[in-house]
């Protein structure tokens, strides 16, 4: 049901992470099927999972939205080129801005910035290179990427590491 939460608690080695990976379609079962309602989107966060992203933190937060990231990259290049003042470059900027807006980039940026703030990232942090993040910051970034997708089913494996109490409560 919408908004329902469940916890899976067992001793180390009992198979909690394996079960979460099966449900998250990251792993196939040896025998038998895993049945999940058709068209269900699944978001999965594991503490040990490393993100393979580069660029700035905002782009990384938006990385699950490929079309918007592509439009944002095009927009940033057009903004830089528009400094020339040529009609061609200004026209390119106009088209790139429109494409980004129509793709929903502005709305996604606002949503992602709000999630980032809840996870302890400042506005200035959003422009930092991902490579400059600490291990804990990268973990929070990965969690934010999963949360931004707003999946139907959200699987969190030890999500509270590197988070303060206010963020955990949120």
Short mmCIF file of C-alpha atoms in Angstrom, two decimals, residues 18-156:
data_model
loop_
_atom_site.label_atom_id
_atom_site.label_comp_id
_atom_site.label_asym_id
_atom_site.label_seq_id
_atom_site.Cartn_x
_atom_site.Cartn_y
_atom_site.Cartn_z
CA UNK A 18 20.52 -11.12 -0.78
CA UNK A 19 16.74 -10.90 -0.40
CA UNK A 20 16.83 -7.14 -1.05
CA UNK A 21 18.97 -7.74 -4.16
CA UNK A 22 16.49 -10.37 -5.40
CA UNK A 23 13.54 -8.02 -4.94
CA UNK A 24 15.51 -5.18 -6.54
CA UNK A 25 16.20 -7.32 -9.63
CA UNK A 26 19.94 -7.06 -9.08
CA UNK A 27 20.22 -10.81 -8.61
CA UNK A 28 18.30 -13.76 -10.01
CA UNK A 29 17.09 -16.64 -7.85
CA UNK A 30 18.67 -20.09 -8.15
CA UNK A 31 15.34 -21.93 -8.23
CA UNK A 32 11.90 -20.37 -8.46
CA UNK A 33 10.62 -16.96 -9.51
CA UNK A 34 10.63 -13.53 -7.91
CA UNK A 35 7.22 -11.99 -8.58
CA UNK A 36 6.82 -8.22 -8.52
CA UNK A 37 3.77 -6.38 -9.86
CA UNK A 38 4.21 -5.47 -13.52
CA UNK A 39 5.47 -1.93 -14.24
CA UNK A 40 6.61 -1.43 -10.64
CA UNK A 41 9.63 0.84 -10.48
CA UNK A 42 12.21 -0.25 -7.93
CA UNK A 43 14.86 1.97 -6.39
CA UNK A 44 17.64 0.33 -4.43
CA UNK A 45 20.30 1.74 -2.14
CA UNK A 46 23.10 -0.34 -0.67
CA UNK A 47 25.77 1.20 1.49
CA UNK A 48 28.48 -0.79 -0.30
CA UNK A 49 27.33 0.18 -3.81
CA UNK A 50 29.58 2.70 -5.52
CA UNK A 51 28.25 5.21 -8.04
CA UNK A 52 30.08 5.59 -11.32
CA UNK A 53 29.44 9.28 -11.97
CA UNK A 54 31.57 12.29 -12.71
CA UNK A 55 31.00 16.01 -13.10
CA UNK A 56 29.43 18.20 -10.47
CA UNK A 57 27.24 17.06 -7.57
CA UNK A 58 24.01 18.43 -9.08
CA UNK A 59 24.57 16.48 -12.31
CA UNK A 60 25.29 13.37 -10.26
CA UNK A 61 22.04 13.81 -8.30
CA UNK A 62 20.23 14.00 -11.64
CA UNK A 63 22.15 11.08 -13.19
CA UNK A 64 19.17 8.72 -13.28
CA UNK A 65 17.40 11.12 -15.65
CA UNK A 66 19.55 10.69 -18.77
CA UNK A 67 17.57 12.93 -21.14
CA UNK A 68 17.55 15.79 -18.67
CA UNK A 69 21.26 15.40 -17.91
CA UNK A 70 21.98 15.44 -21.65
CA UNK A 71 19.85 18.58 -22.06
CA UNK A 72 21.61 20.20 -19.08
CA UNK A 73 25.05 19.41 -20.54
CA UNK A 74 23.95 20.93 -23.84
CA UNK A 75 22.58 23.99 -22.02
CA UNK A 76 25.82 24.52 -20.07
CA UNK A 77 27.88 24.31 -23.28
CA UNK A 78 25.50 26.74 -25.01
CA UNK A 79 25.72 29.17 -22.08
CA UNK A 80 29.50 29.15 -22.32
CA UNK A 81 29.47 29.59 -26.09
CA UNK A 82 26.91 32.41 -25.91
CA UNK A 83 29.62 34.59 -24.40
CA UNK A 84 30.81 35.12 -27.97
CA UNK A 85 27.63 37.09 -28.66
CA UNK A 86 27.21 35.67 -32.16
CA UNK A 87 23.66 35.20 -33.45
CA UNK A 88 24.32 31.50 -34.00
CA UNK A 89 25.51 30.94 -30.41
CA UNK A 90 22.64 32.98 -28.94
CA UNK A 91 20.17 30.96 -31.03
CA UNK A 92 21.79 27.74 -29.77
CA UNK A 93 21.38 29.00 -26.20
CA UNK A 94 17.71 29.79 -26.81
CA UNK A 95 17.04 26.29 -28.19
CA UNK A 96 19.03 24.58 -25.41
CA UNK A 97 17.17 26.56 -22.74
CA UNK A 98 13.80 25.63 -24.25
CA UNK A 99 14.78 21.94 -24.55
CA UNK A 100 15.90 21.86 -20.91
CA UNK A 101 12.71 23.52 -19.72
CA UNK A 102 10.43 21.24 -21.79
CA UNK A 103 12.31 18.15 -20.54
CA UNK A 104 11.47 19.18 -16.97
CA UNK A 105 15.01 20.09 -15.99
CA UNK A 106 14.06 23.14 -13.93
CA UNK A 107 11.54 21.20 -11.85
CA UNK A 108 13.97 18.30 -11.39
CA UNK A 109 16.73 20.68 -10.27
CA UNK A 110 14.44 22.14 -7.60
CA UNK A 111 13.38 18.69 -6.39
CA UNK A 112 16.96 17.44 -6.33
CA UNK A 113 18.20 20.58 -4.55
CA UNK A 114 15.57 20.03 -1.83
CA UNK A 115 16.62 16.39 -1.41
CA UNK A 116 20.28 17.42 -1.39
CA UNK A 117 19.61 19.99 1.35
CA UNK A 118 17.83 17.34 3.46
CA UNK A 119 20.90 15.12 3.04
CA UNK A 120 23.23 17.88 4.24
CA UNK A 121 24.47 19.33 0.95
CA UNK A 122 24.59 23.13 0.66
CA UNK A 123 23.89 25.06 -2.54
CA UNK A 124 27.66 25.53 -2.91
CA UNK A 125 28.17 21.76 -2.63
CA UNK A 126 26.04 21.21 -5.73
CA UNK A 127 28.76 22.79 -7.90
CA UNK A 128 31.59 20.72 -6.38
CA UNK A 129 33.19 17.94 -8.46
CA UNK A 130 31.99 14.49 -7.37
CA UNK A 131 35.65 13.47 -7.07
CA UNK A 132 36.04 15.94 -4.19
CA UNK A 133 33.40 14.21 -2.03
CA UNK A 134 34.30 12.11 0.98
CA UNK A 135 33.10 8.53 1.29
CA UNK A 136 30.21 9.58 3.53
CA UNK A 137 29.20 12.37 1.14
CA UNK A 138 29.25 9.92 -1.77
CA UNK A 139 26.98 7.59 0.20
CA UNK A 140 24.52 10.44 0.85
CA UNK A 141 24.72 11.42 -2.83
CA UNK A 142 23.86 7.87 -3.91
CA UNK A 143 20.93 7.81 -1.49
CA UNK A 144 19.72 11.12 -2.95
CA UNK A 145 19.89 9.78 -6.51
CA UNK A 146 17.65 6.86 -5.51
CA UNK A 147 15.22 9.13 -3.61
CA UNK A 148 14.97 11.58 -6.54
CA UNK A 149 13.66 8.80 -8.78
CA UNK A 150 10.60 8.37 -6.52
CA UNK A 151 10.28 4.65 -7.26
CA UNK A 152 7.15 2.66 -6.42
CA UNK A 153 9.24 0.36 -4.23
CA UNK A 154 12.23 1.76 -2.36
CA UNK A 155 14.72 -0.75 -0.97
CA UNK A 156 17.22 0.64 1.53
#
